[in-house]
Amino acid sequence: MANDQHHTAASRRGFLQLGLAGASTLSLGAVLAAGAPRAVAATPSPRLDVEVLNYALLLEELQASFYETALDRGRLRGELREFAEVVVEHEQAHVKLLRGALGGKARAIPRFGFGAAVTNQRRFAAAALRLEDLGVAAYNGQAANLTRNALIAAARIVSVDARHAAWIRAIQGRPPARQATDPASTRSEALAELRKTGFVKS
Amino acid sequence: MNGNLSLHDLDRDGAIRETEAGLPTETRRDLLKGAAAGGAALGLLTTASPAHAATRGDVAILNYALVLEYLQSAFYTEAERRKALRTATAKQTARVLGAVERAHVSALERALGSAAVKRPFFDFRGTTEDEDAFIKTAVAFEDLGAAAYKGQAYRIESRPILQAAIAIHSVEARHAAWIRYLAGTTPASSAFDEPKSMSEVNRLVASTRFIVRRPATRSRRRPRFTG
């Protein structure tokens, strides 16, 4: 059952890539151009939801792929492995929810590459922390741009990413919650941060 | 109203400064750096919502949040004062979470001004006097806090209030994960966190009987000074 659903999502992705000849590939450049520093206040609309949810999809696909790859490589031990095993399923579920919500409007995703972050435990922990904190700030930055139903969905996801962020911080002996409120990133800030990771290849 | 309200401005009783003093340097730096950023989003509450400008619905939501924050902050503050926590991590958690929840309270009180509900009286029924009970209760409080903010986010009409509430919401989730980690239970038990409605939350809070009509005068421990 779960496999079938996976297969469906993968086929849809494949279909999109073939059918649209890569024109809709969600590259960082394209998202940056589309989401170029807009005024802080965008009026929520179904159309804007699609843009924002596609942006969320990119982040969730990246996280899911990161944990999948790290587990495949088999170098994680102890708490880090336990963390990755639990979290990968959450990220896959987030991807599925977003793809379900977007339907045919889900854009194809770029290729990812994680280098030593999926083979070296210390680097893995640092990258996981970075990706989870980045995700929380990205969702928080979009909350006010979403329509009611999209906001309800996003809120169910963001606190789980916040839990992941706190968890990986606790494992590393860092303070899991450093401040009274979490920061919110604009789309261009989050994408610039994402670009700095070097994980997005195309 | 000061848009760059920092956590230190909110730190009326100096708890955050004291908290920093007891932490290793890196952590302290993190907390300080975070305090400024945290203050920015909390500042949204005050810049945007002197209570006269907020809608009646938003005022009700802010007051609802304020009661939950009163509950949490009183709980951690009392646990810290009673000195019943044994381990260093539990002590540090009570200190840090207490400071953050007090900052949430101050920001909400300022945002609401004269529309703010009065601080209730609490009787934590021994849960601040025993480390295991403290941790269990803290897990319940933080999971509840996250679910409560999540249940209101889509009902908030003012954009800046929504931004502040959502930025508090994920911190409550971080706290929940943190305490769960300390408790040895999984910090993230499901792929999705579900919201709780105001009536569900109020019913749960009422069932704890932590909110009382009169100040609590009894303690399950002996007074430290018996005269």
Tab-separated table of C-alpha atoms in Angstrom:
chain	number	residue	atom	x	y	z
A	1	MET	CA	0.000	0.000	0.000
A	2	ALA	CA	2.621	2.478	1.101
A	3	ASN	CA	4.757	1.330	-1.794
A	4	ASP	CA	1.953	1.912	-4.263
A	5	GLN	CA	1.508	5.433	-3.026
A	6	HIS	CA	5.195	6.042	-3.301
A	7	HIS	CA	5.174	4.709	-6.785
A	8	THR	CA	2.324	7.026	-7.712
A	9	ALA	CA	4.133	10.078	-6.418
A	10	ALA	CA	7.291	9.076	-8.234
A	11	SER	CA	5.397	8.468	-11.466
A	12	ARG	CA	3.695	11.806	-11.211
A	13	ARG	CA	7.046	13.431	-10.764
A	14	GLY	CA	8.401	11.561	-13.743
A	15	PHE	CA	5.377	12.489	-15.779
A	16	LEU	CA	5.798	16.126	-14.946
A	17	GLN	CA	9.422	16.095	-15.872
A	18	LEU	CA	8.794	14.424	-19.196
A	19	GLY	CA	5.544	16.100	-20.045
A	20	LEU	CA	6.720	19.568	-19.320
A	21	ALA	CA	10.231	19.009	-20.594
A	22	GLY	CA	11.787	20.390	-17.464
A	23	ALA	CA	10.221	23.776	-18.026
A	24	SER	CA	8.572	23.581	-14.652
A	25	THR	CA	11.517	22.148	-12.793
A	26	LEU	CA	11.623	23.923	-9.515
A	27	SER	CA	15.151	25.186	-9.679
A	28	LEU	CA	16.433	27.589	-7.118
A	29	GLY	CA	16.911	30.206	-9.775
A	30	ALA	CA	13.319	29.880	-10.944
A	31	VAL	CA	11.948	30.115	-7.451
A	32	LEU	CA	14.147	33.070	-6.696
A	33	ALA	CA	12.950	34.844	-9.805
A	34	ALA	CA	9.321	33.997	-9.139
A	35	GLY	CA	9.506	34.950	-5.523
A	36	ALA	CA	11.827	37.889	-5.930
A	37	PRO	CA	11.680	40.127	-2.889
A	38	ARG	CA	8.026	40.956	-2.873
A	39	ALA	CA	6.419	43.341	-0.472
A	40	VAL	CA	6.003	41.787	2.953
A	41	ALA	CA	2.235	41.680	2.717
A	42	ALA	CA	0.923	39.451	-0.035
A	43	THR	CA	-2.805	38.833	-0.054
A	44	PRO	CA	-3.604	35.172	0.472
A	45	SER	CA	-5.138	33.519	-2.592
A	46	PRO	CA	-5.370	29.973	-3.967
A	47	ARG	CA	-2.822	31.006	-6.538
A	48	LEU	CA	-0.352	32.198	-3.935
A	49	ASP	CA	-1.001	28.973	-1.979
A	50	VAL	CA	0.287	26.997	-4.966
A	51	GLU	CA	3.464	29.064	-5.056
A	52	VAL	CA	4.061	28.761	-1.331
A	53	LEU	CA	3.214	25.065	-1.140
A	54	ASN	CA	5.590	24.345	-4.013
A	55	TYR	CA	8.274	26.164	-2.086
A	56	ALA	CA	7.425	24.079	0.992
A	57	LEU	CA	7.536	20.979	-1.200
A	58	LEU	CA	11.089	21.776	-2.270
A	59	LEU	CA	12.159	22.004	1.378
A	60	GLU	CA	10.357	18.809	2.382
A	61	GLU	CA	11.689	16.867	-0.628
A	62	LEU	CA	15.171	18.025	0.282
A	63	GLN	CA	14.762	16.940	3.913
A	64	ALA	CA	13.234	13.577	2.961
A	65	SER	CA	15.974	12.913	0.438
A	66	PHE	CA	18.655	13.910	2.935
A	67	TYR	CA	17.492	11.400	5.555
A	68	GLU	CA	16.802	8.670	2.978
A	69	THR	CA	20.296	9.012	1.574
A	70	ALA	CA	21.932	9.121	4.996
A	71	LEU	CA	20.124	5.953	6.063
A	72	ASP	CA	21.039	4.248	2.773
A	73	ARG	CA	24.703	4.985	3.353
A	74	GLY	CA	24.421	3.216	6.685
A	75	ARG	CA	26.941	5.256	8.639
A	76	LEU	CA	24.624	6.624	11.292
A	77	ARG	CA	24.789	5.119	14.751
A	78	GLY	CA	23.011	5.436	18.069
A	79	GLU	CA	20.815	8.450	18.666
A	80	LEU	CA	21.498	9.942	15.258
A	81	ARG	CA	20.320	6.819	13.519
A	82	GLU	CA	17.235	6.595	15.679
A	83	PHE	CA	16.533	10.263	14.916
A	84	ALA	CA	16.931	9.746	11.155
A	85	GLU	CA	14.726	6.647	11.139
A	86	VAL	CA	11.856	8.469	12.808
A	87	VAL	CA	12.266	11.773	11.015
A	88	VAL	CA	12.556	10.351	7.489
A	89	GLU	CA	9.032	8.977	7.750
A	90	HIS	CA	7.706	12.326	8.867
A	91	GLU	CA	9.351	14.132	5.978
A	92	GLN	CA	8.010	11.580	3.504
A	93	ALA	CA	4.529	12.106	4.952
A	94	HIS	CA	4.938	15.884	4.604
A	95	VAL	CA	5.942	15.456	0.959
A	96	LYS	CA	2.917	13.263	0.371
A	97	LEU	CA	0.548	15.741	1.991
A	98	LEU	CA	1.920	18.639	-0.042
A	99	ARG	CA	1.846	16.654	-3.284
A	100	GLY	CA	-1.712	15.628	-2.537
A	101	ALA	CA	-2.694	19.249	-1.932
A	102	LEU	CA	-0.920	20.487	-5.056
A	103	GLY	CA	-2.074	17.670	-7.336
A	104	GLY	CA	-1.068	18.450	-10.905
A	105	LYS	CA	0.328	21.796	-9.816
A	106	ALA	CA	3.244	20.201	-7.999
A	107	ARG	CA	6.408	21.194	-9.761
A	108	ALA	CA	9.258	18.798	-10.405
A	109	ILE	CA	12.112	18.994	-7.977
A	110	PRO	CA	15.793	19.542	-8.658
A	111	ARG	CA	18.527	16.976	-8.043
A	112	PHE	CA	20.110	16.908	-4.629
A	113	GLY	CA	23.585	15.923	-3.498
A	114	PHE	CA	24.709	15.801	0.090
A	115	GLY	CA	28.389	14.904	0.016
A	116	ALA	CA	29.921	14.106	3.392
A	117	ALA	CA	26.780	15.263	5.234
A	118	VAL	CA	25.266	11.818	4.677
A	119	THR	CA	28.348	9.789	5.578
A	120	ASN	CA	29.967	11.657	8.443
A	121	GLN	CA	28.007	11.671	11.696
A	122	ARG	CA	29.125	15.093	12.852
A	123	ARG	CA	28.358	16.666	9.492
A	124	PHE	CA	25.061	14.866	9.322
A	125	ALA	CA	24.007	16.323	12.675
A	126	ALA	CA	25.071	19.820	11.649
A	127	ALA	CA	23.226	19.573	8.323
A	128	ALA	CA	20.070	18.165	9.926
A	129	LEU	CA	20.045	21.025	12.389
A	130	ARG	CA	20.486	23.530	9.592
A	131	LEU	CA	17.758	22.043	7.392
A	132	GLU	CA	15.210	21.747	10.197
A	133	ASP	CA	15.779	25.268	11.538
A	134	LEU	CA	15.634	26.547	7.973
A	135	GLY	CA	12.323	24.759	7.398
A	136	VAL	CA	10.732	26.193	10.529
A	137	ALA	CA	11.765	29.741	9.643
A	138	ALA	CA	10.552	29.276	6.073
A	139	TYR	CA	7.094	28.062	7.110
A	140	ASN	CA	6.772	30.755	9.755
A	141	GLY	CA	7.626	33.374	7.172
A	142	GLN	CA	4.770	32.240	4.927
A	143	ALA	CA	2.012	31.725	7.505
A	144	ALA	CA	0.353	35.060	6.865
A	145	ASN	CA	0.428	34.527	3.089
A	146	LEU	CA	-1.691	31.394	3.167
A	147	THR	CA	-5.431	30.936	2.880
A	148	ARG	CA	-7.251	29.276	5.763
A	149	ASN	CA	-6.938	25.644	4.663
A	150	ALA	CA	-3.351	25.929	3.512
A	151	LEU	CA	-2.461	27.567	6.829
A	152	ILE	CA	-4.121	24.752	8.761
A	153	ALA	CA	-2.063	22.204	6.793
A	154	ALA	CA	1.189	24.147	7.124
A	155	ALA	CA	0.688	24.558	10.879
A	156	ARG	CA	0.357	20.770	11.277
A	157	ILE	CA	3.739	20.400	9.578
A	158	VAL	CA	5.799	23.270	10.963
A	159	SER	CA	5.571	22.262	14.603
A	160	VAL	CA	6.792	18.778	13.708
A	161	ASP	CA	9.790	20.310	11.945
A	162	ALA	CA	10.303	22.428	15.070
A	163	ARG	CA	10.264	19.237	17.138
A	164	HIS	CA	12.893	17.736	14.822
A	165	ALA	CA	15.011	20.867	15.158
A	166	ALA	CA	14.789	20.740	18.955
A	167	TRP	CA	15.525	17.015	18.971
A	168	ILE	CA	18.667	17.208	16.850
A	169	ARG	CA	19.826	20.159	18.949
A	170	ALA	CA	19.269	18.212	22.157
A	171	ILE	CA	21.252	15.265	20.768
A	172	GLN	CA	24.152	17.626	20.122
A	173	GLY	CA	23.908	19.194	23.558
A	174	ARG	CA	22.782	22.506	22.122
A	175	PRO	CA	19.864	24.484	23.510
A	176	PRO	CA	16.780	23.137	21.689
A	177	ALA	CA	14.919	26.427	21.911
A	178	ARG	CA	17.084	29.476	22.018
A	179	GLN	CA	14.553	32.221	22.011
A	180	ALA	CA	11.049	33.317	22.879
A	181	THR	CA	9.920	33.197	19.263
A	182	ASP	CA	11.278	31.426	16.205
A	183	PRO	CA	12.600	33.616	13.399
A	184	ALA	CA	10.668	33.891	10.156
A	185	SER	CA	12.482	33.950	6.815
A	186	THR	CA	11.304	35.522	3.617
A	187	ARG	CA	11.397	33.250	0.623
A	188	SER	CA	14.534	34.843	-0.749
A	189	GLU	CA	16.302	34.583	2.607
A	190	ALA	CA	15.443	30.901	2.981
A	191	LEU	CA	16.453	30.097	-0.585
A	192	ALA	CA	19.729	31.954	-0.181
A	193	GLU	CA	20.386	29.913	2.956
A	194	LEU	CA	19.452	26.765	1.065
A	195	ARG	CA	21.833	27.649	-1.742
A	196	LYS	CA	24.630	28.045	0.790
A	197	THR	CA	24.225	24.411	1.851
A	198	GLY	CA	25.259	23.321	-1.642
A	199	PHE	CA	22.742	20.459	-1.486
A	200	VAL	CA	20.621	21.599	-4.432
A	201	LYS	CA	22.369	20.626	-7.635
A	202	SER	CA	20.223	21.839	-10.505
B	1	MET	CA	5.376	51.526	20.692
B	2	ASN	CA	8.885	50.142	20.359
B	3	GLY	CA	9.006	47.801	17.371
B	4	ASN	CA	12.336	46.349	18.422
B	5	LEU	CA	11.232	45.276	21.804
B	6	SER	CA	13.902	42.847	22.950
B	7	LEU	CA	13.543	39.998	25.347
B	8	HIS	CA	15.582	41.984	27.823
B	9	ASP	CA	13.035	44.769	27.749
B	10	LEU	CA	10.486	42.174	28.670
B	11	ASP	CA	12.668	40.630	31.308
B	12	ARG	CA	11.158	42.493	34.245
B	13	ASP	CA	12.461	40.271	36.969
B	14	GLY	CA	15.869	39.660	35.460
B	15	ALA	CA	15.267	35.942	35.034
B	16	ILE	CA	16.720	35.745	31.561
B	17	ARG	CA	19.870	37.530	32.621
B	18	GLU	CA	20.194	35.178	35.566
B	19	THR	CA	19.593	32.237	33.280
B	20	GLU	CA	22.372	33.348	30.977
B	21	ALA	CA	24.773	33.714	33.861
B	22	GLY	CA	24.439	30.026	34.688
B	23	LEU	CA	25.067	28.734	31.185
B	24	PRO	CA	28.224	27.772	29.309
B	25	THR	CA	29.547	30.537	27.061
B	26	GLU	CA	28.360	29.132	23.754
B	27	THR	CA	24.873	28.557	25.066
B	28	ARG	CA	24.839	31.987	26.620
B	29	ARG	CA	25.838	33.577	23.344
B	30	ASP	CA	23.095	31.617	21.590
B	31	LEU	CA	20.508	32.706	24.090
B	32	LEU	CA	21.554	36.333	23.827
B	33	LYS	CA	21.558	36.268	20.061
B	34	GLY	CA	18.187	34.579	20.164
B	35	ALA	CA	16.774	37.018	22.622
B	36	ALA	CA	17.008	39.871	20.179
B	37	ALA	CA	15.470	37.852	17.354
B	38	GLY	CA	12.744	36.537	19.626
B	39	GLY	CA	11.957	40.012	20.740
B	40	ALA	CA	11.408	41.159	17.193
B	41	ALA	CA	8.495	38.796	16.639
B	42	LEU	CA	7.080	39.437	20.085
B	43	GLY	CA	7.313	43.114	19.258
B	44	LEU	CA	4.840	42.486	16.451
B	45	LEU	CA	2.236	41.937	19.104
B	46	THR	CA	2.694	45.349	20.597
B	47	THR	CA	3.324	47.335	17.452
B	48	ALA	CA	0.301	45.844	15.796
B	49	SER	CA	-2.220	45.385	18.424
B	50	PRO	CA	-2.841	47.892	21.054
B	51	ALA	CA	-6.028	46.212	22.178
B	52	HIS	CA	-8.233	49.007	20.871
B	53	ALA	CA	-7.072	48.294	17.317
B	54	ALA	CA	-7.407	44.508	17.482
B	55	THR	CA	-10.739	42.909	16.654
B	56	ARG	CA	-12.813	41.438	19.424
B	57	GLY	CA	-12.023	37.932	18.159
B	58	ASP	CA	-8.285	38.595	18.221
B	59	VAL	CA	-8.484	40.027	21.747
B	60	ALA	CA	-10.277	36.862	22.888
B	61	ILE	CA	-7.584	34.697	21.295
B	62	LEU	CA	-4.772	36.739	22.851
B	63	ASN	CA	-6.421	36.477	26.263
B	64	TYR	CA	-6.838	32.750	25.820
B	65	ALA	CA	-3.127	32.506	24.940
B	66	LEU	CA	-2.301	34.695	27.932
B	67	VAL	CA	-4.027	32.323	30.365
B	68	LEU	CA	-2.038	29.393	28.959
B	69	GLU	CA	1.183	31.374	29.211
B	70	TYR	CA	0.331	32.411	32.797
B	71	LEU	CA	-0.155	28.755	33.575
B	72	GLN	CA	3.146	27.680	32.018
B	73	SER	CA	5.211	30.533	33.410
B	74	ALA	CA	3.812	30.105	36.930
B	75	PHE	CA	4.542	26.399	36.733
B	76	TYR	CA	8.216	26.775	35.776
B	77	THR	CA	8.764	29.717	38.097
B	78	GLU	CA	7.345	27.805	41.028
B	79	ALA	CA	9.349	24.670	40.183
B	80	GLU	CA	12.496	26.767	40.155
B	81	ARG	CA	11.669	28.467	43.455
B	82	ARG	CA	10.769	25.288	45.265
B	83	LYS	CA	14.212	23.889	44.453
B	84	ALA	CA	12.824	20.373	44.248
B	85	LEU	CA	14.378	19.476	40.894
B	86	ARG	CA	17.336	17.152	41.273
B	87	THR	CA	19.227	16.996	38.003
B	88	ALA	CA	21.134	19.857	36.425
B	89	THR	CA	19.302	19.455	33.107
B	90	ALA	CA	15.877	19.633	34.727
B	91	LYS	CA	16.934	22.725	36.663
B	92	GLN	CA	18.305	24.399	33.581
B	93	THR	CA	15.196	23.535	31.600
B	94	ALA	CA	12.933	25.033	34.252
B	95	ARG	CA	15.069	28.182	34.239
B	96	VAL	CA	15.169	28.621	30.480
B	97	LEU	CA	11.540	27.684	29.851
B	98	GLY	CA	10.400	29.825	32.767
B	99	ALA	CA	12.225	32.829	31.334
B	100	VAL	CA	10.755	32.292	27.865
B	101	GLU	CA	7.194	31.768	29.101
B	102	ARG	CA	7.469	34.900	31.245
B	103	ALA	CA	8.555	36.793	28.143
B	104	HIS	CA	5.459	35.490	26.329
B	105	VAL	CA	3.300	36.644	29.232
B	106	SER	CA	4.820	40.131	29.268
B	107	ALA	CA	4.416	40.545	25.524
B	108	LEU	CA	0.782	39.430	25.601
B	109	GLU	CA	0.007	41.651	28.602
B	110	ARG	CA	1.467	44.641	26.856
B	111	ALA	CA	-0.353	43.882	23.640
B	112	LEU	CA	-3.654	43.598	25.474
B	113	GLY	CA	-3.131	46.532	27.819
B	114	SER	CA	-6.231	47.085	29.915
B	115	ALA	CA	-8.061	44.327	27.998
B	116	ALA	CA	-5.772	41.682	29.510
B	117	VAL	CA	-7.391	39.112	31.784
B	118	LYS	CA	-6.201	39.033	35.363
B	119	ARG	CA	-3.564	36.512	36.294
B	120	PRO	CA	-5.335	33.554	37.891
B	121	PHE	CA	-4.208	31.818	41.077
B	122	PHE	CA	-2.581	28.432	40.746
B	123	ASP	CA	-2.169	25.315	42.784
B	124	PHE	CA	0.058	22.849	40.974
B	125	ARG	CA	-0.839	20.058	43.355
B	126	GLY	CA	2.646	18.827	44.040
B	127	THR	CA	3.835	18.715	40.418
B	128	THR	CA	6.403	21.457	41.048
B	129	GLU	CA	7.811	19.562	43.999
B	130	ASP	CA	8.791	16.281	42.416
B	131	GLU	CA	11.027	15.919	39.392
B	132	ASP	CA	9.119	13.094	37.698
B	133	ALA	CA	5.778	14.795	38.149
B	134	PHE	CA	7.352	18.052	36.971
B	135	ILE	CA	8.622	16.514	33.738
B	136	LYS	CA	5.360	14.728	32.967
B	137	THR	CA	3.371	17.891	33.562
B	138	ALA	CA	5.772	19.973	31.485
B	139	VAL	CA	5.412	17.566	28.545
B	140	ALA	CA	1.629	17.862	28.794
B	141	PHE	CA	1.760	21.670	29.047
B	142	GLU	CA	4.045	22.157	26.065
B	143	ASP	CA	2.219	19.702	23.801
B	144	LEU	CA	-0.975	21.463	24.813
B	145	GLY	CA	0.488	24.914	24.194
B	146	ALA	CA	1.546	23.993	20.664
B	147	ALA	CA	-1.846	22.431	19.910
B	148	ALA	CA	-3.661	25.458	21.334
B	149	TYR	CA	-1.775	28.024	19.216
B	150	LYS	CA	-2.225	25.788	16.186
B	151	GLY	CA	-5.962	25.639	16.825
B	152	GLN	CA	-6.237	29.444	16.766
B	153	ALA	CA	-3.740	30.473	14.074
B	154	TYR	CA	-6.198	30.358	11.179
B	155	ARG	CA	-8.808	32.305	13.204
B	156	ILE	CA	-6.546	35.303	13.811
B	157	GLU	CA	-7.530	38.301	11.721
B	158	SER	CA	-4.579	40.617	12.214
B	159	ARG	CA	-1.567	39.719	10.148
B	160	PRO	CA	1.087	40.848	12.661
B	161	ILE	CA	-0.714	39.029	15.486
B	162	LEU	CA	-0.769	35.888	13.354
B	163	GLN	CA	2.950	36.257	12.653
B	164	ALA	CA	3.722	36.609	16.346
B	165	ALA	CA	1.439	33.728	17.336
B	166	ILE	CA	2.907	31.384	14.737
B	167	ALA	CA	6.424	32.289	15.883
B	168	ILE	CA	5.466	31.407	19.465
B	169	HIS	CA	3.699	28.251	18.270
B	170	SER	CA	6.846	26.607	16.921
B	171	VAL	CA	8.750	27.514	20.093
B	172	GLU	CA	6.124	25.697	22.156
B	173	ALA	CA	6.691	22.684	19.894
B	174	ARG	CA	10.455	22.944	20.451
B	175	HIS	CA	9.857	23.033	24.194
B	176	ALA	CA	7.620	19.979	23.941
B	177	ALA	CA	10.319	18.088	22.042
B	178	TRP	CA	12.967	19.218	24.501
B	179	ILE	CA	11.080	18.038	27.589
B	180	ARG	CA	10.104	14.826	25.851
B	181	TYR	CA	13.770	14.203	25.136
B	182	LEU	CA	14.573	14.727	28.823
B	183	ALA	CA	11.720	12.409	29.744
B	184	GLY	CA	13.176	9.722	27.473
B	185	THR	CA	10.122	9.674	25.243
B	186	THR	CA	10.141	10.384	21.517
B	187	PRO	CA	10.316	14.139	20.842
B	188	ALA	CA	8.217	13.872	17.666
B	189	SER	CA	5.669	11.103	17.919
B	190	SER	CA	3.849	11.688	14.653
B	191	ALA	CA	4.347	13.228	11.207
B	192	PHE	CA	1.649	15.802	11.914
B	193	ASP	CA	0.776	17.739	15.043
B	194	GLU	CA	-2.947	18.169	15.448
B	195	PRO	CA	-4.656	21.351	16.610
B	196	LYS	CA	-6.907	21.565	19.639
B	197	SER	CA	-9.911	23.854	19.828
B	198	MET	CA	-10.400	26.422	22.551
B	199	SER	CA	-13.079	24.350	24.250
B	200	GLU	CA	-10.962	21.181	24.183
B	201	VAL	CA	-8.017	23.035	25.687
B	202	ASN	CA	-10.140	24.743	28.312
B	203	ARG	CA	-11.657	21.423	29.284
B	204	LEU	CA	-8.205	19.850	29.645
B	205	VAL	CA	-6.909	22.766	31.686
B	206	ALA	CA	-9.987	22.631	33.933
B	207	SER	CA	-9.454	18.909	34.479
B	208	THR	CA	-6.005	19.568	35.978
B	209	ARG	CA	-7.581	21.779	38.691
B	210	PHE	CA	-4.375	23.832	38.580
B	211	ILE	CA	-6.321	27.074	38.314
B	212	VAL	CA	-7.926	27.909	41.626
B	213	ARG	CA	-10.040	30.698	43.083
B	214	ARG	CA	-7.750	31.589	45.927
B	215	PRO	CA	-3.992	31.658	46.211
B	216	ALA	CA	-2.655	28.270	47.203
B	217	THR	CA	-1.513	28.337	50.802
B	218	ARG	CA	-0.553	24.767	51.259
B	219	SER	CA	2.432	22.865	50.056
B	220	ARG	CA	3.054	19.172	50.053
B	221	ARG	CA	6.512	19.901	51.311
B	222	ARG	CA	7.298	21.298	54.695
B	223	PRO	CA	7.981	25.016	54.676
B	224	ARG	CA	11.684	25.670	54.569
B	225	PHE	CA	11.528	28.045	57.509
B	226	THR	CA	9.268	26.995	60.291
B	227	GLY	CA	10.158	29.883	62.538
